[in-house]
Each structure stands twice: as C-alpha cells, then as structure tokens.
Short mmCIF file of C-alpha atoms in Angstrom, two decimals:
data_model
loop_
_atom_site.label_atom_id
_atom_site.label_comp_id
_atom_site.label_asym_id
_atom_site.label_seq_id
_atom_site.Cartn_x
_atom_site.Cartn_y
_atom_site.Cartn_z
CA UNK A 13 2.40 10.71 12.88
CA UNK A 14 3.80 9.03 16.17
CA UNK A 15 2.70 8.00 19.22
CA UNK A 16 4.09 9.09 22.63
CA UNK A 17 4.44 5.50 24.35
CA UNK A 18 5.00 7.28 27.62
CA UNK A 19 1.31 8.87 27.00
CA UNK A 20 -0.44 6.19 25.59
CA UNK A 21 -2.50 4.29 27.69
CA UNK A 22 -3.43 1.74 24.98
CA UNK A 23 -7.07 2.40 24.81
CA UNK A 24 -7.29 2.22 21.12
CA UNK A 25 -9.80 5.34 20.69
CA UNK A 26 -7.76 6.40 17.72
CA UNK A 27 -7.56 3.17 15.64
CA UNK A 28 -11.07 3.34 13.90
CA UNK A 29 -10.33 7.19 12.45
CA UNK A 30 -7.26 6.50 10.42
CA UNK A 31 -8.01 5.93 7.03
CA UNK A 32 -5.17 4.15 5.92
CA UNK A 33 -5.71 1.52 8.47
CA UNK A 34 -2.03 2.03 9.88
CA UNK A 35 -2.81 2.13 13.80
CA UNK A 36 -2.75 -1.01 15.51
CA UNK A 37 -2.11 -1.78 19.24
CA UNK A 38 1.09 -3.71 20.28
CA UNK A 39 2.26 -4.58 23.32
CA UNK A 40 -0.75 -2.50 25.15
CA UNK A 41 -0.11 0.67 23.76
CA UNK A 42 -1.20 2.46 20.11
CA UNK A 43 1.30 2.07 17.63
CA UNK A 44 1.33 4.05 13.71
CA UNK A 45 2.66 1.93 10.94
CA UNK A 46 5.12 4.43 9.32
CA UNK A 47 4.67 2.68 5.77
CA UNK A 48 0.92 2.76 6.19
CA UNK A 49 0.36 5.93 7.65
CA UNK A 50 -0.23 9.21 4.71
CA UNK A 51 -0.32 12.08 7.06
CA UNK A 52 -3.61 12.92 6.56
CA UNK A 53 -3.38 14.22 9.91
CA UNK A 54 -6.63 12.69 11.59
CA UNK A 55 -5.60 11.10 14.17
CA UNK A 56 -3.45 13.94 16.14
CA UNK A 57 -6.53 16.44 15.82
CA UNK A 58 -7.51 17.01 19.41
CA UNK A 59 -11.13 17.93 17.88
CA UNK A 60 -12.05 14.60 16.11
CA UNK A 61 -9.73 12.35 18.00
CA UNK A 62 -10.58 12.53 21.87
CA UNK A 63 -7.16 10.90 22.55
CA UNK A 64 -7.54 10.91 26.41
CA UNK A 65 -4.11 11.73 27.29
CA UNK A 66 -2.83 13.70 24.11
CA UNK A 67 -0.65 11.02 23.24
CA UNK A 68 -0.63 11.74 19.09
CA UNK A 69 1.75 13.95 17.38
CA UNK A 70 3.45 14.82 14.25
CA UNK A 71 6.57 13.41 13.81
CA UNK A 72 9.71 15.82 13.18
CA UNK A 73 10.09 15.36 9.51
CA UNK A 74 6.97 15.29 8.42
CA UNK A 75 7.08 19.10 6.38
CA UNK A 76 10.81 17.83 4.95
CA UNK A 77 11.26 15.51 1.96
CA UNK A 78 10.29 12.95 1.30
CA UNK A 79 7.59 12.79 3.74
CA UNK A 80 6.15 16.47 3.22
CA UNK A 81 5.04 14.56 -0.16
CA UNK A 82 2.63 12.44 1.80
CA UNK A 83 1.26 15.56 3.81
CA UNK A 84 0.42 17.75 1.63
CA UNK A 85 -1.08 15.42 -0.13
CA UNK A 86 -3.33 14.27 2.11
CA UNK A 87 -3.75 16.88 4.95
CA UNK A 88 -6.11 19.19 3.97
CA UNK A 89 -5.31 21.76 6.58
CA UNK A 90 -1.76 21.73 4.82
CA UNK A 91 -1.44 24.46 2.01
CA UNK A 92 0.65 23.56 -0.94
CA UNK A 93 4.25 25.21 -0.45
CA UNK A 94 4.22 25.93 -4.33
CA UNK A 95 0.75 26.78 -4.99
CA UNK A 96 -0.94 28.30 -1.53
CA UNK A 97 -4.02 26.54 -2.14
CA UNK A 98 -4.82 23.68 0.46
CA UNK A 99 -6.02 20.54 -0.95
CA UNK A 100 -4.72 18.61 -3.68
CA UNK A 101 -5.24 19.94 -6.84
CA UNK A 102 -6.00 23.31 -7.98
CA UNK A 103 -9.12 25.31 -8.34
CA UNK A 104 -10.39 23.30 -11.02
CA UNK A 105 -13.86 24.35 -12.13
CA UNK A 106 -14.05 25.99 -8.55
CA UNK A 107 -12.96 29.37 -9.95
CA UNK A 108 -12.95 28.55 -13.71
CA UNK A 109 -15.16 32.11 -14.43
CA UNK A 110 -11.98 33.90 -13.56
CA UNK A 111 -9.54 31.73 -14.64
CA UNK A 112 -10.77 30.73 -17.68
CA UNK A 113 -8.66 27.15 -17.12
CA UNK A 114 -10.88 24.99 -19.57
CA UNK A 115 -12.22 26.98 -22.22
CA UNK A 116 -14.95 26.52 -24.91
CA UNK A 117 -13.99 23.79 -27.52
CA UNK A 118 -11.76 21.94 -24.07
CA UNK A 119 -12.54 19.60 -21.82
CA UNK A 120 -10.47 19.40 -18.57
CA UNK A 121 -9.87 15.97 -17.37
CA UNK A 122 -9.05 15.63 -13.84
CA UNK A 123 -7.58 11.72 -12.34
CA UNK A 124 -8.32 11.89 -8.88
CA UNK A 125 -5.79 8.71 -8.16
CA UNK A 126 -6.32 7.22 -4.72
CA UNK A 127 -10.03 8.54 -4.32
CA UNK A 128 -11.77 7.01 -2.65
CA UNK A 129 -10.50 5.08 0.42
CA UNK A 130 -7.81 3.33 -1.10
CA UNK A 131 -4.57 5.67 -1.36
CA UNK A 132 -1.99 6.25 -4.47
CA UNK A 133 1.36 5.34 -4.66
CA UNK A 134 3.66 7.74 -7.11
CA UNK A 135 4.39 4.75 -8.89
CA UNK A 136 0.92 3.70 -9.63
CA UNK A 137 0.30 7.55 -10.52
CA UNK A 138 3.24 7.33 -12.98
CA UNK A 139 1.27 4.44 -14.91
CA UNK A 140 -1.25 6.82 -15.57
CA UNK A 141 0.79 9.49 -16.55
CA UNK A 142 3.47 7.95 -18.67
CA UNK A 143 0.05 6.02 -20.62
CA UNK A 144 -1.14 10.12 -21.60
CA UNK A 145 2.19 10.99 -22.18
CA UNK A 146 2.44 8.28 -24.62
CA UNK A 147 -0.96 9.83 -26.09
CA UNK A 148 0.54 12.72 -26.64
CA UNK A 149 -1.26 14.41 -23.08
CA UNK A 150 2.00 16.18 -21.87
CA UNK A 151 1.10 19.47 -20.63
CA UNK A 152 -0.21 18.45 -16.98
CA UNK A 153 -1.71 21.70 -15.17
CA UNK A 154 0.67 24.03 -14.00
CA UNK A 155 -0.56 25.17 -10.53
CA UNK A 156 -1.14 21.84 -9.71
CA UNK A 157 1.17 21.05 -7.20
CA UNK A 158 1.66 17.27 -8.31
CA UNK A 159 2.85 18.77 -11.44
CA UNK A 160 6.13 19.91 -9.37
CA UNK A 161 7.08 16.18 -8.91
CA UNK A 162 7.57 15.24 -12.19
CA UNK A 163 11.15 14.72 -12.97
CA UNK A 164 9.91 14.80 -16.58
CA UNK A 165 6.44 15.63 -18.30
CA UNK A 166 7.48 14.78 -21.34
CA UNK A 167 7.05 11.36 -20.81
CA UNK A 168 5.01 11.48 -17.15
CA UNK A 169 7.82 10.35 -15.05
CA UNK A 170 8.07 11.26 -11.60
CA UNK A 171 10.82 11.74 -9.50
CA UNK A 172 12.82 8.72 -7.78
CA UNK A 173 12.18 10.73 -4.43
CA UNK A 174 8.27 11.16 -5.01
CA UNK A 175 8.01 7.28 -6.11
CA UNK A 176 8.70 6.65 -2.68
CA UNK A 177 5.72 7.58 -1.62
CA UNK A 178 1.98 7.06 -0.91
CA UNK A 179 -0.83 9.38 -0.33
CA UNK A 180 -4.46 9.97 0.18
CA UNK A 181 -4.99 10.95 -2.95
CA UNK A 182 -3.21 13.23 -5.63
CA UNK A 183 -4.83 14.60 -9.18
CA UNK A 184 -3.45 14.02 -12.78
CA UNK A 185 -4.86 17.13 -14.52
CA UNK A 186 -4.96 18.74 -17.92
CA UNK A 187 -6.66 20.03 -20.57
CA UNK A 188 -7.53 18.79 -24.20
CA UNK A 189 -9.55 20.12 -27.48
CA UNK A 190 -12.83 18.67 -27.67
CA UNK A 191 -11.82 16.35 -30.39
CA UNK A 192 -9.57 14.55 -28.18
CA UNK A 193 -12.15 13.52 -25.86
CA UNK A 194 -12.79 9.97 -26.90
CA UNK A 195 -9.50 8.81 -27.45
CA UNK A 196 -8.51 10.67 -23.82
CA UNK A 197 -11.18 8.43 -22.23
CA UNK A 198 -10.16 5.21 -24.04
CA UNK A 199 -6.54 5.70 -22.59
CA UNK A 200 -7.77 6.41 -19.19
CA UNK A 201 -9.61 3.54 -18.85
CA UNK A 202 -7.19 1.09 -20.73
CA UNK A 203 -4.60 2.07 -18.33
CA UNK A 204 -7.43 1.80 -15.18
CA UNK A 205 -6.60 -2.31 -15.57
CA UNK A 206 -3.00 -1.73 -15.11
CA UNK A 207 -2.89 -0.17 -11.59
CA UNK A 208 -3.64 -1.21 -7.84
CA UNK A 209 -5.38 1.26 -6.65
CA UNK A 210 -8.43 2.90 -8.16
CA UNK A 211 -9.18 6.86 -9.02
CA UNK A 212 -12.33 9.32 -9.42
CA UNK A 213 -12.34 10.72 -12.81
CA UNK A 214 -13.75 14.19 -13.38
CA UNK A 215 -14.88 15.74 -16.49
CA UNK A 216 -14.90 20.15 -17.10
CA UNK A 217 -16.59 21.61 -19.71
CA UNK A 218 -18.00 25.14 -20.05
CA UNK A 219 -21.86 25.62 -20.63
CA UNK A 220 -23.74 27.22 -22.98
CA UNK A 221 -26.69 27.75 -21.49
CA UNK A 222 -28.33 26.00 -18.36
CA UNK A 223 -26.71 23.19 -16.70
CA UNK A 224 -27.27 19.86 -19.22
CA UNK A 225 -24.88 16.88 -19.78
CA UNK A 226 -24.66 18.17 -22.94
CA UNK A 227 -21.22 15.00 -23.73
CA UNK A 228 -23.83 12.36 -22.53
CA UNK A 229 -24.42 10.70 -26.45
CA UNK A 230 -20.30 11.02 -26.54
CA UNK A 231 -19.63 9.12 -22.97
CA UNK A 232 -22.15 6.66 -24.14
CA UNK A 233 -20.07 5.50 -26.65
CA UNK A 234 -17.17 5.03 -24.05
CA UNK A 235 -19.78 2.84 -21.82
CA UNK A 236 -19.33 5.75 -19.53
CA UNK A 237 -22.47 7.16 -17.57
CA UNK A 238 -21.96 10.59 -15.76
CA UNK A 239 -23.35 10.23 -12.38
CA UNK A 240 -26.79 12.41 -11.77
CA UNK A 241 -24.53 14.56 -9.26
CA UNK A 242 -22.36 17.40 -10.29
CA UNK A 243 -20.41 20.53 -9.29
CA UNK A 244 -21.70 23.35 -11.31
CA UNK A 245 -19.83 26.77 -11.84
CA UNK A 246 -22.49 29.46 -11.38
CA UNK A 247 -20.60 32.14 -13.71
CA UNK A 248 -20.97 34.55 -10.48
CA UNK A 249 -16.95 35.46 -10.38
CA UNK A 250 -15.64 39.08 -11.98
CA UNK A 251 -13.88 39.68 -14.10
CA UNK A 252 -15.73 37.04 -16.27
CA UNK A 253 -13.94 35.19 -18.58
CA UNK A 254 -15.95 34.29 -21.62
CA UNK A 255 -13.75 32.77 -24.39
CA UNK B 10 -9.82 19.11 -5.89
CA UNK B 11 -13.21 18.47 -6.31
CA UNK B 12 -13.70 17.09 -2.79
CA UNK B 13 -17.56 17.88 -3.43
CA UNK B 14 -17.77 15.98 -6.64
CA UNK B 15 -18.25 11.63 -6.67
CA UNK B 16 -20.52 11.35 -3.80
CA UNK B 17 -21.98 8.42 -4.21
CA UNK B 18 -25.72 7.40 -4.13
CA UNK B 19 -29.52 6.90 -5.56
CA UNK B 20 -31.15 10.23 -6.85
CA UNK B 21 -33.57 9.83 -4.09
CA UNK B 22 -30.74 9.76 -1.05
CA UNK B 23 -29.19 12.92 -2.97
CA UNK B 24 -32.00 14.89 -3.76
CA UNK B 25 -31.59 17.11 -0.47
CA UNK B 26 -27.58 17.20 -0.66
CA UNK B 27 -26.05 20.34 -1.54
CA UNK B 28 -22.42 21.72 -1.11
CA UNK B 29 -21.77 25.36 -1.83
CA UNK B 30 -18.13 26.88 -2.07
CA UNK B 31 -17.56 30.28 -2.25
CA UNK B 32 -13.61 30.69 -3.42
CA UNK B 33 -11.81 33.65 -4.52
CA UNK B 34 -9.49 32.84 -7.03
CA UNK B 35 -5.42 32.91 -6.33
CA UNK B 36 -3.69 35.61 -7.36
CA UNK B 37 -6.63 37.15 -9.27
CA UNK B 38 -9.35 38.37 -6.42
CA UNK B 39 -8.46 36.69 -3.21
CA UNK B 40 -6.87 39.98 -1.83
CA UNK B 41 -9.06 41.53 -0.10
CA UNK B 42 -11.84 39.13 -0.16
CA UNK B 43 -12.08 38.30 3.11
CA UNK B 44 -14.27 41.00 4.36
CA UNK B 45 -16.68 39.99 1.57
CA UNK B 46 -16.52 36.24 2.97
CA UNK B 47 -17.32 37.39 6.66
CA UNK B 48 -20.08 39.22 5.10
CA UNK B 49 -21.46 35.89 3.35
CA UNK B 50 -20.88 33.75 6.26
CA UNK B 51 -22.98 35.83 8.46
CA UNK B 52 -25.81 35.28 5.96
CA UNK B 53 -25.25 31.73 5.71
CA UNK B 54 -25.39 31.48 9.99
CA UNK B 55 -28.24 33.19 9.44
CA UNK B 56 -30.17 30.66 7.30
CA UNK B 57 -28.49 27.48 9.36
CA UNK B 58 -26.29 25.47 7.56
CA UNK B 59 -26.25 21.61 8.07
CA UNK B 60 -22.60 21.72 8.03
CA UNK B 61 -19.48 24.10 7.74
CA UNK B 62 -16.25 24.51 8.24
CA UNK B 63 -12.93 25.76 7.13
CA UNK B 64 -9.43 24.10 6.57
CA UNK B 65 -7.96 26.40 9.43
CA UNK B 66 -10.42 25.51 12.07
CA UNK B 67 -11.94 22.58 11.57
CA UNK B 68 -16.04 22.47 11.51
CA UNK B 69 -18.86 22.72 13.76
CA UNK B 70 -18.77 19.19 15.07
CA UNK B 71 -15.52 19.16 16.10
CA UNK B 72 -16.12 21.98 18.07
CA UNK B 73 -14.93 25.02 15.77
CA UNK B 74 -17.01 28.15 16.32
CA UNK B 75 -18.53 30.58 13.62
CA UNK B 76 -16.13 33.24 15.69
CA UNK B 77 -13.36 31.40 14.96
CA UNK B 78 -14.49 30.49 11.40
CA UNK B 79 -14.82 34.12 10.35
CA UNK B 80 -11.90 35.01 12.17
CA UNK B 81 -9.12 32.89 11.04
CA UNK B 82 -10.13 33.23 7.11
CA UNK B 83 -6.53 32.99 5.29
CA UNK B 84 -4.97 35.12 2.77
CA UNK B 85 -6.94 32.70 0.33
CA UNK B 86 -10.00 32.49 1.85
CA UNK B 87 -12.92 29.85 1.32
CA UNK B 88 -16.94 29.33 2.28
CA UNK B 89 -17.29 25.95 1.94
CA UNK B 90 -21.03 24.78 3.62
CA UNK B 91 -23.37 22.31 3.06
CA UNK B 92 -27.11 22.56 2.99
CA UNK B 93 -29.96 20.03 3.23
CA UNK B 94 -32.53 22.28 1.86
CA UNK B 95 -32.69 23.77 -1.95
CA UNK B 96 -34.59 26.63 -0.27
CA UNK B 97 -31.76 27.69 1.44
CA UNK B 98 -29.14 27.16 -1.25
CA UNK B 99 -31.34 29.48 -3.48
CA UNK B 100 -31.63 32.53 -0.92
CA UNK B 101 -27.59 32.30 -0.70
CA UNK B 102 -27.28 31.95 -4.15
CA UNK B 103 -29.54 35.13 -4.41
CA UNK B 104 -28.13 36.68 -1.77
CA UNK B 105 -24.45 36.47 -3.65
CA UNK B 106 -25.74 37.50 -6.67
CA UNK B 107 -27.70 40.61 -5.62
CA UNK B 108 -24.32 42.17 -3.52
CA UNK B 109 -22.25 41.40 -6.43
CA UNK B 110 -19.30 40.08 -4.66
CA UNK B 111 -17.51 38.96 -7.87
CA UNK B 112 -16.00 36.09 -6.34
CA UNK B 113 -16.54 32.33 -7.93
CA UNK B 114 -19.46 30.26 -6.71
CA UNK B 115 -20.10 26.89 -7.29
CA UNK B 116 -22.79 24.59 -6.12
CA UNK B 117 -22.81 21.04 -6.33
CA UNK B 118 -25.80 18.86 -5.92
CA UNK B 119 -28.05 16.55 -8.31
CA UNK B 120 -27.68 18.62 -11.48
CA UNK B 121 -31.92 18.90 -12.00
CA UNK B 122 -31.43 20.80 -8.94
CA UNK B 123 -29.21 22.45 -9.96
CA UNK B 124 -31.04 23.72 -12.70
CA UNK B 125 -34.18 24.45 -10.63
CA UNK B 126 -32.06 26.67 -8.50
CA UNK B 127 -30.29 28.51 -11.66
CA UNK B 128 -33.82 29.11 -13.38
CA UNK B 129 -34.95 30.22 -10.37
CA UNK B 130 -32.40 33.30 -9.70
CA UNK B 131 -31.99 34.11 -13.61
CA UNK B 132 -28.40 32.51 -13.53
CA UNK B 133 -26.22 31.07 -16.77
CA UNK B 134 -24.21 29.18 -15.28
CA UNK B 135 -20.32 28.51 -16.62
CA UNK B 136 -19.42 25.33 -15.88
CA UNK B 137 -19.55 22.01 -15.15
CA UNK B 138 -17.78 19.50 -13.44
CA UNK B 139 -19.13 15.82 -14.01
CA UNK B 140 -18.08 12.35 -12.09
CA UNK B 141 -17.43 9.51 -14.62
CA UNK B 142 -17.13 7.28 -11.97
CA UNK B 143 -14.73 5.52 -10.12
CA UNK B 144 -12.04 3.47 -12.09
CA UNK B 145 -9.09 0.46 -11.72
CA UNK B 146 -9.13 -1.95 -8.93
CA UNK B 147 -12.59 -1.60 -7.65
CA UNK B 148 -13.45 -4.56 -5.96
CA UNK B 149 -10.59 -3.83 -3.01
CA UNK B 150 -13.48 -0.74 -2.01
CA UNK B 151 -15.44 -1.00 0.45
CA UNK B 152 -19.27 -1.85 0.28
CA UNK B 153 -21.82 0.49 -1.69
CA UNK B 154 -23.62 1.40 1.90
CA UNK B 155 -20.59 2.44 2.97
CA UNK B 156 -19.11 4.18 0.30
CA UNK B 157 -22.29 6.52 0.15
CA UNK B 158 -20.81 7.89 3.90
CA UNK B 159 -17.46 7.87 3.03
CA UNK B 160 -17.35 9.66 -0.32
CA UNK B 161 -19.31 13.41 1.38
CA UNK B 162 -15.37 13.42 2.25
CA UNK B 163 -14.06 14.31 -1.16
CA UNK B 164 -9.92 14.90 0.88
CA UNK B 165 -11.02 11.22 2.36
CA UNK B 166 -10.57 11.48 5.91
CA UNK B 167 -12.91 9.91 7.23
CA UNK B 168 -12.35 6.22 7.20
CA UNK B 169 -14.63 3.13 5.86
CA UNK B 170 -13.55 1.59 9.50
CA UNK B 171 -15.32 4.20 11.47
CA UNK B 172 -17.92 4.03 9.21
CA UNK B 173 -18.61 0.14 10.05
CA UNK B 174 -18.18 0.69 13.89
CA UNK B 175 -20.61 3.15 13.75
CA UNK B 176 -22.89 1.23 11.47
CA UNK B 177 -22.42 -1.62 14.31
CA UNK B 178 -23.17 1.15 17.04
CA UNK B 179 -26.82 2.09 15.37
CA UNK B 180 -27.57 -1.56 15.00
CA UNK B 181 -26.59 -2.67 18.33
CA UNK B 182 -28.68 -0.15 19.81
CA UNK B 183 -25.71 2.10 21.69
CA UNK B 184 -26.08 4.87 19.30
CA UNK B 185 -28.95 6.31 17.70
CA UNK B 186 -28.59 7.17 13.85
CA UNK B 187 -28.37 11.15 14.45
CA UNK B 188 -25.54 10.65 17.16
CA UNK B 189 -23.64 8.37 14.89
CA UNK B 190 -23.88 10.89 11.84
CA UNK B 191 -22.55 13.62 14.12
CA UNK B 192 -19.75 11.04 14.83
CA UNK B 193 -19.12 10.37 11.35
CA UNK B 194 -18.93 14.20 10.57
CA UNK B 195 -16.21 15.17 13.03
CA UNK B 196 -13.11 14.01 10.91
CA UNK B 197 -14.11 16.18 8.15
CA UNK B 198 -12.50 19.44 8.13
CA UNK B 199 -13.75 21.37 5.50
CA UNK B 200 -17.58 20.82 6.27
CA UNK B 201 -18.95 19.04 3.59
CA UNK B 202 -20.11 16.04 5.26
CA UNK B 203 -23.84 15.97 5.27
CA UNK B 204 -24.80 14.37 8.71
CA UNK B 205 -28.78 14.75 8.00
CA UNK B 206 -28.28 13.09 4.75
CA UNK B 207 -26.10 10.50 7.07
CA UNK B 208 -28.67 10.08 9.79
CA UNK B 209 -31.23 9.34 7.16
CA UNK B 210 -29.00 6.29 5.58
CA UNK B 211 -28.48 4.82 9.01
CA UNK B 212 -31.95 5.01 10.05
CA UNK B 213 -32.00 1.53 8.12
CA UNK B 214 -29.60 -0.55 10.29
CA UNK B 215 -31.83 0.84 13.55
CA UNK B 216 -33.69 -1.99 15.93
CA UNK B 217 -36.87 -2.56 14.70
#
C-alpha cells in the first residue's frame, strides 16, 4: 500500500488498523513501511478506514511478483490466481463431505504459520516444511495455493523469489494415516522452537458418530490439549463422500 | 483456512459464539449455487444475524448491505455469519437440512454445543476440525485479553493496536463497550467477528 503525500493531511486515523504495525507518521504526513507492510489491504478500505481525504492506495505492483505473494496471502478479498478460492488455504474441513480430502484412518494437519498477529516469513515457513519433509511428510495439499511456491516438495524448499517475502499468514497442509499422528505432532512441535514467529495448528479427522474428541487420550500423550472450541463438518453436502 | 477455528477464550465467554459457513465446494457444486445461497441468506436476515459479511463486500459494519451481499455472490459463492444465539443456529441448521441444498455446512462453536445442536436436528455430523493451540515464539503475542478480540479474525485483520486503543477508549470513558465492539468489527471482512461477544469482554474495563 502507499500513501498519497499530496492527500495526506497527517492525521494518523489509519495507523491503529494495520496489523503489521507498518504505518507511522513522518514529517506530518502518514507514511507505510514497505518491508513491514503484508497487503492485507486494511488500511485503503474506504469502509473500515475513514481516511478523510482518500489518501490510501494500492501500490502498482502489488498483483505482480514478488509482491502478489504478500497479497494473496493476506488479503482476503484477493482470490488465489491458481486455486479461485479467497483466503489462504483451501477448503479444508469446510467442504470435506464432498471432497472427501481427509478420509477415515487420516488425519489432516493444517500449520497455520503467522496466525495470530505476528506474520510469516517464507523462510521461517521453510523451517517447518523442510523439518516434515525430513519426516518423510512430502505430499503438501495440492489446491493449496502455498503449495505453488515450493521450488521443491521433496525436501520443503521454497522458492528464492517467495523467501523474500512476509505475510499475514500462509498454511502448511497435508494429510497422514492415523498411525503417523504422534510422530507428526512430535516434529511439529520440535521444529515450533526453531522459528520466530508462531502458528495455529489444526487437526481433521472424520467422525463416526456425534461430534467427540475422540484423539484426546492420543494428544495427551503429546502434552497437547484440544481447545473446547471447534469447527464441525455437519455431513449436509451431496454427493456425500463416505470412505 | 479455518479463519473460524483458534478463537481464543474461557468456555463461559464462548458459550454463545457461533460461526456458520455455508460453502459450495470448487469445481464440484459451486455452479449454480448461488441461487440456493440467496435463498439461505434471506432466511438467515430473517432470524438476525449478529454479524455477516462476504469477501466481495465487506460486512454490515462497514456499511455493506444485505442487497449488495446477495447480489455480488461470486462464481464460488460463500454464507459465512455469525450468531450469538444456539436457537438461531439450530433453525438455520434445520432450515438447510429440510430444503436439501446439498451444499457443505459447517458450524463452529464450543463443540458440547455443537452436539446439542446436532442431536437436536437428527444430524451425523462428518467432521471435525480441532485447535491444538498456538505454537513457537509465543511470548512476542500480545496479552490473553487481547488475543480473545483479535483471534474472531481467523485472516487477522484486525490489529492487537486497535484493540488496545479501543480498550483505552471504554476505560477512559469516550466510548461505551457496544460502540467500541462495533469499532473493532469493521476491519473484518468476512463477518465473523462477534461484536456482542466483544461488547460483553469490554464491559470489564468500563468506569465503575
């Protein structure tokens, strides 16, 4: 995002909505820390921002790489070239009745790196990946657009162009067999000491019957307590995918 | 993403926190789904949400109409809404099942809830989505107060800074708790953001 200095009357409305923290004022008027700022977006909606004289605007490269990386990424009115579904990830559990994405006997582990407040940089993202990779974890979702970057999933590296950048927040996701579960979690949280940003870690499974934390004795183990809250799939989609 | 999963708080704070998404799936039923999404959008006017919105328009409290909502659906469509009351959340869910839409539905909330609500309509449910937490450099995050108003915006737009001026505001005295929470609510696009639940959790910092 930029600022139109001719515009900006240096009230500073705008500084307390950015979430990365990258608006500051200088010299009496607004200014957007390039490094700092993800393109979330915020600040140059008209709707949440009431900049007084509509001084906030994209900037001209911001939907060409490298810096499309950082939009789409953390703009969630900006749909995924690759995948047409806004956001950051993919449909996860969201349509997993159709889709059948995590079946019985899986669990689909999502790495929501970034989440919350703090922001991922590709390298720190990397970390994580090239630690599953190492595990074996190599087949990282398909229609998940973060996928795309990956100069090589064999071994979770990224591309020199997408290790440029930062973001809001981007998702490491995959599937495993159920039997895979424990050692999964041990390398996710071995690797969780290695990086400098934090992530929200998500955990699929399909249900039996009524909605139970049916993996609670297995987290346990891990020193891992699901939180009370959850986003439950109510098996409502068509056509229904059972296996 | 699960931008409805990991928000953050006691049992007690979430008991009344609910987030239902409606989303046809890509490439399998989204064509065509949009009439059926007008249709369940009317209904959920109808029962008064406490929030919604959509990635195209923005949400209620930053001005986006339910016109404009249920006119500028996209080619992949999504209800995304937030309720305050299990009532309510139960007559939709009822609602969806009963007209057979076929599309995916999930609700996320405290999963006893949950469970009441599934019972309730005669629903086995598919699948389930659990938060394990937040992981790596935590202490660089924010407080736990404000962290509970911060994470109802899974894509993260609204930031911890606005969240402490407005925290400031209700404790000052220059903004009551309900204005703040509508404040607080206006960066989120999607319409997830709970501002009753929000209101409540500032009603602590207020004068005495």
């Amino acid at each position: 995002m930029r600022i139109d200095e001719d515009k900006c009357i240096g009230c500073g409305v705008c500084m307390p909505y950015c979430p990365a923290g990258a608006i500051s004022i200088q010299n009496k008027k607004a200014h957007i820390d390039r490094d700092k700022c993800l393109e979330c977006g915020t600040c140059g909606r008209a709707r949440v921002v009431r900049c007084p004289r509509g001084a906030i605007h994209e900037d001209e490269d911001v939907y060409q790489r490298p810096r499309s990386i950082r939009k789409y990424f953390s703009d969630p009115m900006a749909y995924h070239v690759e995948t047409k579904v806004p956001g950051r990830g993919t449909e996860e559990v969201k349509t997993n009745d159709v889709t059948g994405r995590v079946k019985k006997g899986q669990f689909g582990i999502a790495i929501e790196m970034g989440r919350p407040c703090l922001g991922a940089s590709f390298v720190d993202i990397e970390k994580v990946t090239m630690a599953l990779a190492r595990e074996g974890i190599t087949r990282f979702e398909r229609d998940n657009p973060l996928t795309h970057l990956m100069a090589d999933p064999e071994k979770g590296i990224f591309t020199d162009e997408a290790k440029q950048c930062r973001v809001v927040s981007a998702i490491i996701e995959f599937t495993i067999p159920d039997e895979m579960l424990e050692r999964t979690l041990a390398t996710i949280k071995e690797v969780a000491q290695e990086i400098d940003t934090v992530f929200s870690l998500d955990l699929i499974s399909r249900l039996e019957n009524e909605p139970t934390i049916a993996v609670a004795p297995q987290l346990e183990v891990l020193g891992i307590t699901p939180r009370p809250n959850a986003k439950v799939n109510l098996g409502l989609g068509r056509p229904l995918k059972e296996d | 993403m699960t931008h409805s999963l990991h928000r953050t708080g006691t049992p007690e704070n979430l008991k009344d926190d609910f987030v239902v998404l409606v989303t046809p799936a890509v490439g399998i039923n989204n064509k065509g789904s949009q009439d059926k999404l007008r249709e369940i959008l009317d209904f959920i006017f109808d029962l008064g949400p406490t929030n919604i919105g959509s990635y195209e328009t923005g949400t209620v409290f930053s001005g986006a109409t339910i016109e404009e909502i249920k006119e500028k659906l996209s080619e992949t469509p999504r209800v995304r809404v937030c309720f305050s009351s299990k009532e309510k959340v139960k007559k939709l869910v009822e609602f969806i099942k009963e007209r057979d839409f076929g599309l995916s539905v999930t609700v996320s909330g405290l999963v006893d809830e949950i469970k009441d609500i599934t019972q309730a309509v005669n629903i086995q449910p598919h699948s389930i989505n659990l938060s394990l937490g937040i992981h790596g450099k935590t202490e660089a995050l924010p407080s736990p107060e404000v962290l509970e108003f911060v994470t109802m915006c899974g894509h993260g737009m609204i930031s911890a800074s606005l969240v402490e001026r407005l925290i400031a505001d209700v404790k000052a005295g220059r903004r009551t708790p309900r204005q703040a929470a509508e404040e607080m609510a206006r960066p989120c696009v999607c319409g997830i953001f709970n501002p009753d639940r929000a209101a409540k959790l500032l009603q602590k910092y207020e004068r005495q």
